[in-house]
Coordinates of N, CA and C and ligand atoms in Angstrom, one line a residue:
M1 N 0.9 -1.3 -0.1 CA 0.1 -0.1 0.1 C 1.1 1.5 -0.2
K2 N 0.9 2.1 -0.8 CA 1.3 3.4 -1.4 C 0.7 4.5 0.4
L3 N 1.8 4.6 1.0 CA 1.5 5.7 2.0 C 1.4 7.1 1.4
P4 N 0.5 8.2 2.2 CA 0.7 9.3 2.1 C 2.2 10.0 2.2
N5 N 2.7 10.6 1.7 CA 3.8 11.5 2.2 C 3.5 12.9 2.6
G6 N 4.2 13.5 3.5 CA 4.4 14.5 4.4 C 5.2 15.3 5.0
R7 N 5.2 16.5 5.1 CA 6.4 17.2 5.1 C 6.7 17.3 6.7
F8 N 7.8 16.9 7.3 CA 8.1 16.8 8.6 C 9.5 17.5 9.3
L9 N 9.4 17.7 10.2 CA 10.8 18.8 10.4 C 11.5 17.4 10.9
L10 N 12.9 17.7 10.4 CA 14.0 16.9 10.5 C 15.3 17.3 10.9
W11 N 15.7 18.6 10.5 CA 16.8 18.9 10.9 C 16.7 20.6 12.2
D12 N 17.3 20.6 13.1 CA 16.6 21.6 14.0 C 17.7 22.7 13.8
V13 N 17.2 23.6 14.6 CA 18.1 24.7 13.9 C 19.6 24.9 14.2
P14 N 19.8 24.5 15.1 CA 21.5 24.2 15.8 C 21.7 23.3 14.8
T15 N 21.6 22.4 14.1 CA 22.3 21.6 13.3 C 22.4 22.3 11.9
R16 N 21.0 23.2 11.5 CA 21.0 23.6 10.2 C 22.4 24.6 9.9
L17 N 22.5 25.7 11.5 CA 22.9 26.8 11.5 C 25.2 25.9 11.6
F18 N 24.9 24.8 12.2 CA 26.2 24.4 12.3 C 26.5 23.9 11.2
H19 N 25.4 23.3 10.1 CA 26.4 23.3 8.8 C 26.6 24.6 8.0
W20 N 25.9 25.0 8.0 CA 26.2 26.1 6.8 C 27.2 27.4 7.2
L21 N 27.3 27.2 8.6 CA 28.5 28.3 8.9 C 29.9 27.1 8.8
L22 N 29.5 25.8 8.8 CA 31.3 25.2 8.6 C 31.3 25.9 7.6
A23 N 30.5 25.3 6.8 CA 30.8 25.5 5.0 C 31.4 26.7 4.5
L24 N 30.8 28.1 5.2 CA 31.1 29.2 4.9 C 32.6 29.6 5.5
L25 N 32.4 28.7 6.8 CA 34.4 29.2 7.1 C 34.8 28.7 6.3
I26 N 34.9 27.4 5.7 CA 35.9 26.3 5.1 C 36.1 27.5 3.8
L27 N 35.2 28.2 3.4 CA 35.3 28.4 1.9 C 36.1 29.4 2.6
L28 N 35.9 30.4 3.4 CA 37.3 31.3 4.2 C 38.3 30.9 4.3
Q29 N 38.3 29.7 5.0 CA 39.6 29.1 4.8 C 40.9 28.7 3.9
W30 N 40.2 28.4 2.6 CA 40.9 28.5 1.6 C 40.9 30.3 1.3
G31 N 39.6 31.1 1.0 CA 40.4 32.1 0.4 C 41.3 32.7 1.0
T32 N 41.3 32.7 2.4 CA 42.9 33.2 3.1 C 44.1 32.5 3.0
A33 N 44.1 31.7 2.6 CA 45.2 30.7 2.8 C 45.7 30.8 1.4
E34 N 44.3 30.2 0.4 CA 45.5 30.4 -0.9 C 45.1 31.7 -1.9
W35 N 43.5 32.0 -1.9 CA 43.7 33.3 -2.6 C 44.1 34.7 -2.3
H36 N 44.6 34.8 -0.9 CA 44.8 36.1 -0.7 C 43.7 37.0 0.1
W37 N 42.7 36.7 0.2 CA 41.8 37.4 1.0 C 42.0 38.1 2.5
F38 N 41.6 38.9 2.5 CA 41.9 39.6 3.9 C 43.3 39.3 4.2
D39 N 43.2 39.0 5.5 CA 44.8 38.8 6.2 C 44.5 37.4 6.8
M40 N 45.8 36.8 7.3 CA 45.9 35.7 7.4 C 45.3 35.8 8.9
K41 N 45.2 36.8 9.4 CA 45.0 36.7 10.8 C 43.5 36.2 11.0
W42 N 43.0 36.1 9.8 CA 41.4 35.8 9.7 C 41.1 34.4 9.2
H43 N 42.4 33.8 8.8 CA 42.7 32.3 8.7 C 42.7 31.4 10.3
F44 N 43.6 32.6 11.1 CA 42.9 32.0 12.7 C 41.6 32.0 13.3
Y45 N 41.2 33.2 13.1 CA 40.1 33.3 13.6 C 38.6 32.5 13.2
G46 N 39.0 32.3 11.4 CA 38.1 31.2 11.1 C 38.3 29.6 11.6
G47 N 39.4 29.3 11.9 CA 40.2 28.0 12.1 C 39.4 27.9 13.6
Y48 N 39.4 28.8 14.4 CA 39.2 29.2 16.2 C 37.3 28.8 16.4
A49 N 36.5 29.5 14.9 CA 35.4 29.3 15.2 C 34.8 28.2 14.6
I50 N 35.6 27.7 13.6 CA 35.2 25.9 13.0 C 35.8 25.2 14.3
L51 N 36.7 25.1 15.1 CA 37.4 24.1 16.1 C 35.9 24.4 17.2
A52 N 35.0 25.5 17.4 CA 33.6 25.5 18.5 C 33.1 24.9 17.8
L53 N 32.4 25.0 16.3 CA 31.4 24.8 15.8 C 31.5 22.6 15.9
L54 N 32.9 22.5 15.9 CA 33.1 21.0 16.3 C 33.0 20.6 17.3
L55 N 33.6 21.4 18.3 CA 33.1 21.2 19.6 C 31.5 20.6 19.8
F56 N 31.2 21.9 19.5 CA 29.6 21.7 19.4 C 28.5 21.0 19.2
R57 N 29.1 20.2 18.1 CA 28.4 19.3 16.8 C 28.9 17.9 17.4
L58 N 29.8 18.1 18.4 CA 29.9 16.5 19.1 C 29.3 16.1 20.3
L59 N 29.1 17.4 21.2 CA 28.1 17.6 22.6 C 26.4 17.2 21.9
W60 N 26.5 18.1 21.1 CA 25.1 18.3 19.8 C 24.4 16.6 19.7
G61 N 25.4 15.9 19.2 CA 25.9 14.6 18.6 C 24.8 13.2 19.7
V62 N 25.5 14.0 20.7 CA 25.6 12.9 22.6 C 23.7 13.6 23.1
L63 N 23.9 14.9 23.2 CA 22.8 15.4 23.6 C 21.9 15.9 23.0
G64 N 21.6 16.5 21.6 CA 20.8 17.5 21.1 C 19.8 16.1 20.5
S65 N 19.1 17.0 19.5 CA 18.0 16.6 19.0 C 18.3 15.1 18.5
D66 N 16.9 14.1 18.1 CA 17.6 12.8 17.8 C 18.0 12.6 16.3
S67 N 17.5 13.3 15.5 CA 18.2 13.3 14.2 C 20.1 14.0 14.2
A68 N 20.3 14.3 15.5 CA 21.7 15.0 15.0 C 22.4 13.5 15.7
R69 N 22.0 12.9 16.7 CA 22.7 12.0 17.2 C 23.2 10.6 16.5
F70 N 25.0 11.1 16.8 CA 25.0 9.8 16.5 C 24.4 8.6 16.5
S71 N 24.3 8.0 17.7 CA 24.0 6.7 17.8 C 22.7 6.2 17.2
R72 N 22.3 7.4 16.3 CA 21.0 7.4 15.4 C 21.6 6.8 13.9
F73 N 22.7 8.1 13.8 CA 23.3 7.2 11.8 C 24.3 7.1 12.0
V74 N 24.9 6.5 12.7 CA 26.7 5.7 12.8 C 25.7 4.3 12.8
R75 N 26.1 3.2 11.5 CA 25.4 2.1 11.7 C 26.3 0.9 10.9
G76 N 26.1 -0.2 11.0 CA 27.2 -1.4 11.2 C 27.3 -1.6 9.6
P77 N 28.3 -2.4 9.5 CA 28.7 -2.8 7.5 C 26.9 -3.5 7.2
G78 N 26.7 -4.3 7.8 CA 25.0 -4.5 7.5 C 24.5 -3.6 7.0
A79 N 24.3 -2.8 7.5 CA 23.2 -1.5 7.0 C 23.7 -0.9 5.6
V80 N 25.3 -0.9 5.7 CA 25.7 0.2 4.9 C 26.0 -0.9 3.4
L81 N 26.1 -1.9 3.5 CA 26.1 -2.8 2.5 C 24.6 -3.0 1.9
A82 N 23.7 -3.3 2.7 CA 22.2 -3.2 1.9 C 21.8 -1.9 1.9
Y83 N 22.3 -0.7 2.1 CA 22.1 0.7 1.1 C 22.4 0.7 0.1
L84 N 23.8 -0.1 0.2 CA 24.7 0.3 -1.0 C 23.9 -0.2 -2.2
R85 N 23.0 -1.4 -2.0 CA 22.4 -1.7 -2.9 C 21.2 -1.4 -3.4
T86 N 20.9 -0.4 -2.9 CA 19.3 0.5 -3.2 C 20.1 1.9 -3.7
L87 N 21.4 1.8 -4.4 CA 21.9 3.4 -4.4 C 21.1 3.8 -5.7
H88 N 21.3 2.5 -6.9 CA 21.0 2.6 -8.0 C 19.8 2.8 -8.3
Q89 N 18.9 2.7 -7.2 CA 17.1 2.8 -7.7 C 16.9 4.7 -7.6
R90 N 15.9 4.9 -8.9 CA 15.4 6.1 -9.4 C 14.4 6.4 -8.3
E91 N 14.8 6.3 -7.1 CA 13.6 6.9 -6.3 C 14.0 7.4 -5.3
P92 N 13.1 7.9 -4.5 CA 13.4 8.8 -3.3 C 13.5 7.7 -1.9
E93 N 14.1 8.3 -1.0 CA 14.6 7.1 -0.2 C 13.4 7.3 1.3
F94 N 12.9 8.4 1.3 CA 12.5 8.8 2.5 C 13.2 8.8 3.7
V95 N 14.5 8.8 4.3 CA 15.1 8.5 5.8 C 15.4 9.6 6.2
A96 N 14.5 9.5 7.5 CA 14.3 10.5 8.4 C 16.0 11.1 9.0
G97 N 16.7 11.2 8.1 CA 17.8 11.9 8.7 C 18.9 11.3 7.6
H98 N 20.4 10.9 8.2 CA 21.4 10.6 7.2 C 21.3 9.2 7.2
N99 N 21.5 8.7 5.8 CA 21.3 7.4 5.5 C 22.6 6.7 5.5
P100 N 22.6 5.0 5.7 CA 23.9 4.6 6.1 C 25.2 4.9 5.8
V101 N 25.3 5.3 4.3 CA 26.2 5.4 3.9 C 26.9 7.6 4.4
G102 N 25.7 8.0 4.2 CA 25.6 9.2 4.6 C 26.5 9.5 6.0
G103 N 25.7 8.8 6.8 CA 26.1 8.5 8.4 C 27.7 8.7 8.4
W104 N 27.9 7.6 7.6 CA 30.1 7.6 7.4 C 30.4 8.4 6.9
S105 N 30.0 9.0 5.7 CA 30.7 10.5 5.7 C 30.6 11.8 6.5
V106 N 29.3 11.8 7.1 CA 29.3 12.8 8.1 C 30.5 12.6 9.0
L107 N 31.0 11.8 9.6 CA 31.8 11.5 10.6 C 33.4 11.6 9.7
A108 N 33.4 11.6 8.3 CA 34.3 11.7 7.6 C 34.7 12.6 7.5
L109 N 33.6 13.2 7.4 CA 33.9 14.9 7.1 C 34.6 15.7 8.5
L110 N 33.6 15.3 9.7 CA 34.2 15.6 10.8 C 35.8 15.8 11.0
A111 N 35.7 14.3 11.0 CA 37.4 13.6 11.3 C 38.1 14.2 11.0
C112 N 38.3 14.5 9.7 CA 39.3 15.4 8.6 C 39.5 17.2 8.7
V113 N 38.1 17.6 9.0 CA 38.0 19.0 9.4 C 38.5 19.1 10.6
A114 N 38.4 18.2 12.2 CA 39.3 18.6 12.9 C 40.5 18.1 12.9
L115 N 40.8 17.2 12.2 CA 42.4 16.6 11.6 C 42.9 18.1 11.3
Q116 N 42.3 19.4 10.3 CA 42.6 20.5 10.0 C 42.9 21.3 10.7
V117 N 41.8 21.2 12.1 CA 42.4 22.3 13.0 C 43.1 22.4 13.8
M118 N 43.3 20.6 14.2 CA 44.2 20.4 15.0 C 45.4 21.2 14.6
T119 N 45.8 20.6 13.3 CA 47.5 20.6 12.7 C 47.5 21.9 12.5
G120 N 46.8 23.2 12.3 CA 46.5 24.4 11.6 C 46.8 25.1 13.2
L121 N 46.7 24.4 14.3 CA 47.1 25.3 16.0 C 48.3 25.2 15.8
F122 N 49.1 24.2 15.1 CA 50.2 24.0 16.1 C 51.5 24.3 14.7
S123 N 51.1 24.8 13.2 CA 51.5 24.8 11.9 C 52.5 26.0 11.8
G124 N 52.8 26.6 11.0 CA 54.3 27.4 11.0 C 54.6 27.9 9.8
E125 N 55.0 28.9 8.8 CA 55.4 29.6 8.1 C 56.5 30.4 8.6
E126 N 57.7 29.4 8.7 CA 59.2 30.7 8.6 C 59.4 31.5 7.6
D127 N 59.0 32.0 6.8 CA 59.4 32.3 5.5 C 58.4 34.0 6.2
E128 N 57.0 33.7 6.3 CA 56.4 35.1 6.7 C 56.5 35.4 8.2
A129 N 57.2 34.4 9.0 CA 57.2 34.6 10.7 C 55.4 34.3 11.0
L130 N 55.1 33.3 10.5 CA 53.3 33.0 11.1 C 53.3 31.6 11.5
Y131 N 52.8 31.5 13.1 CA 52.6 30.8 13.5 C 51.4 30.5 14.1
G132 N 50.7 29.1 14.0 CA 49.9 28.7 14.7 C 50.1 29.2 16.5
P133 N 49.1 29.2 16.9 CA 49.2 29.8 18.5 C 49.5 28.7 19.8
L134 N 49.6 27.3 19.5 CA 50.5 26.6 19.9 C 51.2 25.7 19.4
A135 N 52.2 26.7 18.3 CA 53.2 26.0 18.0 C 54.4 26.2 18.5
G136 N 54.8 27.1 19.6 CA 55.6 27.4 20.4 C 56.1 26.5 21.5
W137 N 55.0 25.7 21.6 CA 55.1 24.2 22.3 C 56.3 23.2 21.7
L138 N 56.9 23.3 20.7 CA 57.3 22.2 19.4 C 58.7 22.8 19.2
S139 N 59.2 21.8 18.8 CA 60.5 22.2 18.1 C 60.2 22.2 16.4
D140 N 61.3 23.2 15.8 CA 60.9 23.4 14.3 C 60.9 22.5 13.3
S141 N 61.6 21.3 14.2 CA 61.1 20.0 13.1 C 59.9 19.7 13.3
T142 N 59.4 19.0 14.6 CA 58.1 19.1 14.2 C 57.1 19.7 14.1
I143 N 57.2 21.3 14.3 CA 56.1 22.5 13.4 C 56.4 21.5 11.3
H144 N 57.5 21.7 11.6 CA 57.7 21.6 10.0 C 56.9 20.3 9.4
A145 N 56.7 19.0 10.1 CA 56.3 17.5 9.9 C 54.9 18.1 10.2
I146 N 54.1 18.4 10.9 CA 52.8 19.4 11.3 C 52.0 20.1 10.1
T147 N 52.7 21.1 10.4 CA 52.7 22.4 8.7 C 52.7 21.3 7.3
E148 N 53.1 19.9 7.1 CA 53.4 19.1 6.3 C 51.6 18.3 5.9
V149 N 51.1 18.0 7.4 CA 50.4 17.2 7.3 C 49.0 18.3 7.1
H150 N 49.1 19.7 7.4 CA 47.8 20.3 7.4 C 47.9 20.5 5.5
E151 N 48.9 20.8 5.3 CA 49.0 21.2 3.7 C 48.5 20.0 3.0
F152 N 48.9 18.9 3.5 CA 48.6 17.4 2.5 C 47.1 17.3 3.0
N153 N 46.2 17.4 4.1 CA 44.9 16.7 4.5 C 44.0 17.9 3.9
K154 N 44.5 19.1 3.7 CA 43.7 19.8 3.1 C 43.4 19.4 1.9
N155 N 43.7 18.8 0.9 CA 43.3 18.1 -0.3 C 42.4 16.6 0.4
V156 N 42.8 16.1 1.1 CA 42.0 15.2 1.9 C 40.3 15.4 1.7
L157 N 40.4 17.0 2.4 CA 39.0 17.6 2.9 C 38.3 17.9 1.6
L158 N 39.4 18.7 0.9 CA 38.6 19.3 -0.7 C 38.2 17.9 -1.2
A159 N 38.6 16.8 -1.4 CA 37.9 15.8 -2.1 C 36.8 14.9 -1.1
L160 N 36.6 15.2 0.3 CA 35.4 14.7 0.8 C 34.5 15.4 0.3
I161 N 34.8 16.8 0.3 CA 33.7 17.6 0.5 C 33.5 17.6 -1.2
I162 N 34.3 17.3 -2.2 CA 33.8 17.2 -3.2 C 32.8 15.7 -3.9
V163 N 32.8 14.8 -2.8 CA 32.4 13.7 -3.0 C 31.3 14.3 -2.3
H164 N 31.0 14.4 -1.2 CA 29.5 15.3 -0.3 C 28.9 15.7 -1.0
V165 N 29.1 16.8 -2.0 CA 28.3 17.6 -2.7 C 27.7 16.6 -3.9
L166 N 28.4 16.0 -4.7 CA 28.3 14.8 -5.7 C 27.1 13.8 -5.1
G167 N 27.5 13.7 -3.4 CA 26.2 12.3 -3.2 C 24.6 13.0 -2.9
V168 N 24.9 14.5 -3.0 CA 23.9 15.6 -2.5 C 22.8 15.8 -4.0
L169 N 23.6 15.7 -4.7 CA 23.4 15.9 -6.1 C 22.7 14.4 -7.0
W170 N 23.5 13.8 -6.3 CA 22.8 12.4 -6.9 C 21.4 12.4 -6.6
H171 N 21.1 12.6 -5.2 CA 20.2 12.4 -4.8 C 19.1 13.0 -5.2
L172 N 19.6 14.8 -5.7 CA 18.6 15.4 -6.8 C 18.0 15.2 -7.7
I173 N 19.4 14.8 -8.4 CA 19.1 14.4 -10.2 C 18.7 13.4 -10.4
V174 N 19.6 12.5 -9.9 CA 18.8 10.6 -9.9 C 17.7 10.6 -8.9
K175 N 17.4 10.2 -7.9 CA 16.7 10.2 -7.3 C 15.7 11.0 -6.6
R176 N 15.5 12.1 -7.3 CA 14.3 13.3 -7.6 C 14.0 13.5 -5.6
E177 N 15.2 13.7 -5.1 CA 15.1 13.7 -3.5 C 15.5 15.1 -2.9
N178 N 15.0 16.0 -2.3 CA 15.9 17.3 -2.7 C 16.6 17.7 -0.9
L179 N 17.6 17.1 -0.7 CA 18.1 16.8 0.8 C 18.5 18.5 0.9
I180 N 19.2 19.3 -0.1 CA 19.5 20.5 0.4 C 18.4 21.3 0.9
A181 N 17.4 21.1 0.4 CA 16.1 22.3 1.1 C 15.7 21.6 2.1
A182 N 16.1 20.7 2.6 CA 15.9 20.1 4.1 C 16.8 20.8 5.1
M183 N 18.2 20.8 4.3 CA 19.4 21.3 5.4 C 19.1 22.7 5.5
L184 N 18.3 23.1 4.4 CA 17.8 24.9 4.4 C 17.0 25.1 5.5
G185 N 15.8 24.9 5.2 CA 14.4 24.6 5.9 C 14.6 24.2 6.8
G186 N 14.5 23.0 7.2 CA 14.4 22.0 8.1 C 13.2 21.2 7.9
R187 N 12.6 21.4 6.6 CA 11.4 20.3 6.8 C 11.7 18.8 5.6
A188 N 11.7 17.8 5.6 CA 11.9 17.1 4.6 C 10.6 16.4 4.2
T189 N 10.7 16.0 3.3 CA 9.3 15.1 2.4 C 9.4 13.6 2.9
L190 N 8.5 12.7 3.9 CA 9.1 11.8 4.6 C 7.3 10.6 4.1
R191 N 7.5 9.4 4.1 CA 6.2 9.0 4.5 C 5.5 9.0 5.5
E192 N 6.2 9.0 7.2 CA 5.4 8.8 7.8 C 6.1 9.8 8.7
D193 N 5.3 10.3 10.2 CA 5.9 11.0 11.1 C 7.2 10.3 11.6
P194 N 8.1 11.1 11.4 CA 9.6 10.2 12.3 C 9.2 9.7 13.7
K195 N 8.2 10.9 14.4 CA 8.0 11.0 16.1 C 9.8 11.2 16.5
L196 N 10.6 12.1 15.8 CA 11.6 13.1 16.3 C 11.3 13.4 17.8
R197 N 12.7 13.8 18.7 CA 12.3 14.3 19.8 C 13.2 15.5 19.5
F198 N 13.4 16.6 19.9 CA 14.2 17.6 19.3 C 14.7 18.5 20.5
A199 N 15.8 18.7 20.9 CA 16.1 19.4 22.3 C 15.9 20.7 22.2
G200 N 16.0 21.5 23.1 CA 15.2 23.0 23.2 C 16.8 23.8 22.8
L201 N 16.5 25.3 22.2 CA 17.2 26.1 21.9 C 18.0 26.6 22.7
G202 N 17.7 26.8 24.4 CA 18.2 26.8 24.9 C 20.1 26.4 25.4
L203 N 19.1 24.7 25.5 CA 20.5 24.7 25.2 C 21.4 24.4 24.5
A204 N 21.2 24.3 23.2 CA 22.2 24.6 22.5 C 22.7 26.1 22.6
I205 N 22.3 26.9 22.9 CA 22.7 27.9 22.9 C 23.9 28.1 24.2
V206 N 23.7 27.3 25.7 CA 24.2 26.8 26.2 C 25.6 26.3 26.2
L207 N 25.2 25.1 25.2 CA 26.8 24.5 24.7 C 27.3 25.4 23.9
A208 N 26.5 25.8 22.8 CA 27.2 26.3 21.9 C 28.3 27.7 22.7
G209 N 27.8 28.4 24.0 CA 28.6 29.5 24.3 C 29.6 28.7 25.2
M210 N 29.6 27.6 25.9 CA 30.8 27.0 26.9 C 32.1 26.4 25.3
C211 N 31.5 25.8 24.4 CA 32.9 25.8 23.2 C 33.2 26.8 23.1
A212 N 32.5 28.0 22.9 CA 33.2 29.3 22.4 C 34.0 29.6 23.1
G213 N 33.4 29.6 24.7 CA 34.7 30.1 26.0 C 35.9 29.0 25.7
A214 N 35.3 27.4 25.9 CA 36.6 26.9 26.0 C 37.6 27.2 24.5
V215 N 37.2 27.5 23.5 CA 38.3 27.6 22.2 C 39.2 28.9 22.9
W216 N 38.3 30.1 23.7 CA 38.4 31.3 23.7 C 39.9 30.9 24.3
A217 N 39.7 30.4 25.7 CA 40.7 29.9 26.7 C 41.6 29.3 25.9
L218 N 41.6 28.6 25.1 CA 42.5 27.4 24.8 C 43.9 28.6 23.9
V219 N 43.1 29.4 23.0 CA 44.2 30.1 22.4 C 44.8 31.4 23.0
T220 N 43.8 31.6 24.8 CA 44.6 32.5 25.2 C 45.6 32.3 26.4
Y221 N 45.1 31.5 27.0 CA 45.8 31.1 28.3 C 46.7 29.7 27.2
A222 N 47.0 29.1 26.1 CA 47.5 27.8 26.5 C 48.7 28.4 25.1
A223 N 48.5 29.7 24.6 CA 49.3 30.1 23.4 C 50.7 30.2 23.9
R224 N 51.7 30.5 23.0 CA 53.1 30.2 23.3 C 54.1 30.5 22.0
Ligands
HEM301 C1 32.6 23.0 3.0 C2 31.8 22.3 2.7 C3 30.8 21.7 3.4 C4 31.1 20.6 4.7 C5 32.5 20.3 5.0 C6 30.2 19.9 4.8 C7 29.7 19.1 6.0 C8 28.2 18.5 5.9 C9 28.4 17.5 7.7 C10 29.3 17.5 8.4 C11 26.8 17.2 7.6 C12 26.3 16.6 8.8 C13 25.1 17.7 9.1 C14 25.3 16.9 10.6 O1 24.4 15.9 11.0 O2 25.3 18.0 11.3 C15 26.3 18.0 6.2 C16 24.9 17.4 5.5 C17 24.8 17.9 4.5 N1 25.5 18.7 3.6 FE1 27.1 19.6 3.6 N2 29.1 20.5 3.9 C18 29.6 21.4 2.8 C19 29.0 21.6 2.0 C20 27.6 21.4 1.5 C21 27.5 21.7 0.3 C22 27.8 23.2 -0.6 C23 25.7 21.6 0.1 C24 24.7 21.7 -0.8 C25 24.8 21.0 -2.0 C26 25.9 20.4 1.5 C27 24.1 19.9 1.7 C28 23.7 18.8 3.0 C29 23.1 18.2 2.6 C30 22.1 18.2 1.7 C31 23.3 17.6 4.0 C32 22.2 16.6 4.8 C33 22.8 15.1 4.2 C34 21.5 14.4 4.2 O3 20.2 14.5 4.3 O4 22.0 13.2 5.2 N3 27.0 20.6 1.9 N4 27.5 18.2 5.6
HEM302 C1 39.6 23.6 8.9 C2 39.8 24.4 9.1 C3 40.8 24.8 8.2 C4 41.5 25.0 6.8 C5 40.6 24.1 5.5 C6 43.1 25.4 6.9 C7 43.2 25.5 5.4 C8 44.5 25.6 4.5 C9 44.9 25.9 3.6 C10 44.5 25.5 2.2 C11 46.3 26.0 3.4 C12 46.9 26.5 2.4 C13 48.3 25.3 2.3 C14 49.3 25.7 1.4 O1 49.8 26.6 1.1 O2 49.3 24.3 0.6 C15 46.7 26.4 5.4 C16 47.3 27.3 5.9 C17 48.1 27.6 6.8 N1 47.0 27.4 7.9 FE1 45.3 26.3 7.7 N2 43.6 25.6 7.9 C18 42.4 25.5 9.0 C19 42.6 25.8 10.4 C20 43.9 26.3 10.9 C21 44.3 27.0 11.7 C22 43.0 26.8 12.8 C23 45.1 27.3 12.1 C24 46.1 28.0 13.4 C25 45.4 28.6 14.0 C26 46.0 27.5 10.6 C27 47.0 28.0 10.7 C28 47.8 27.8 9.4 C29 49.3 28.3 8.9 C30 50.3 29.1 9.7 C31 49.1 28.1 7.8 C32 50.4 28.6 6.6 C33 51.4 27.1 6.5 C34 51.3 26.6 4.7 O3 51.4 27.9 4.5 O4 51.4 25.4 4.8 N3 44.7 26.6 9.9 N4 45.4 26.2 5.8

């Protein structure tokens, strides 16, 4: 029996803000480091903001709304294989959250961004006397090695972002399912009410404030 479809709230405001701020800030990181946008100090500020966003997303993945919880969308190999067999089907999936492959790609993106930020904090460019705030704790050779990782991992991150956007476009064009509209407006077309629980905005504001404070304390008091 074909069930009627409806529009249901899927992504809460904090998750959507997290996503689009992260995407904008990553663009800023490329602009400042590769295309000479503004001053490199904005690369550092952008990096701190990304670190705060990541910390927030980790907490939101445990304490936040159902659709943001890692426990809901990180699935085992069985579910991933079963999903892969349906990938070619030219019809919407109506998944109330990240699908099993999407869940792992979210984790890969988050881990790659985390590595990029952490190496950035310890990176340095001797010729320009430009050093991340924590680089002073390390020897020159270690700074050099970490900077190499920062320079290499940017390519991994770019590749993951390209695959991510292609995956979203695959849904749009092949499966005729607009995931972008859901990440923008929050509502997705689903077969039935997924009965998700949504965490309060107050909790998100407190957690975001704590994350911003922790990053500020780190780059203020641990800088060397
Ligand atoms: C720097 C670029 C980007 C990064 C690092 C990024 C990262 C992410 C992450 C981490 C998530 C998981 C969201 C969460 O659960 O918190 C996500 C989901 C999503 N992103 Fe992006 N994103 C980027 C750019 C884009 C762009 C340009 C689009 C639009 C074409 C897009 C569309 C989406 C959509 C539709 C989802 C939800 C997927 C689903 O329904 O499972 N992203 N992205
Ligand atoms: C997700 C966050 C970040 C992204 C996407 C990013 C991206 C980049 C890119 C694309 C470059 C140019 C690399 C090259 O020349 O090949 C770069 C260089 C650099 N970044 Fe970041 N970065 C991030 C975070 C940070 C943070 C948090 C810091 C320090 C607070 C930092 C410090 C540096 C420094 C010192 C350089 C110059 C070293 C060099 O030229 O390789 N980055 N970054």
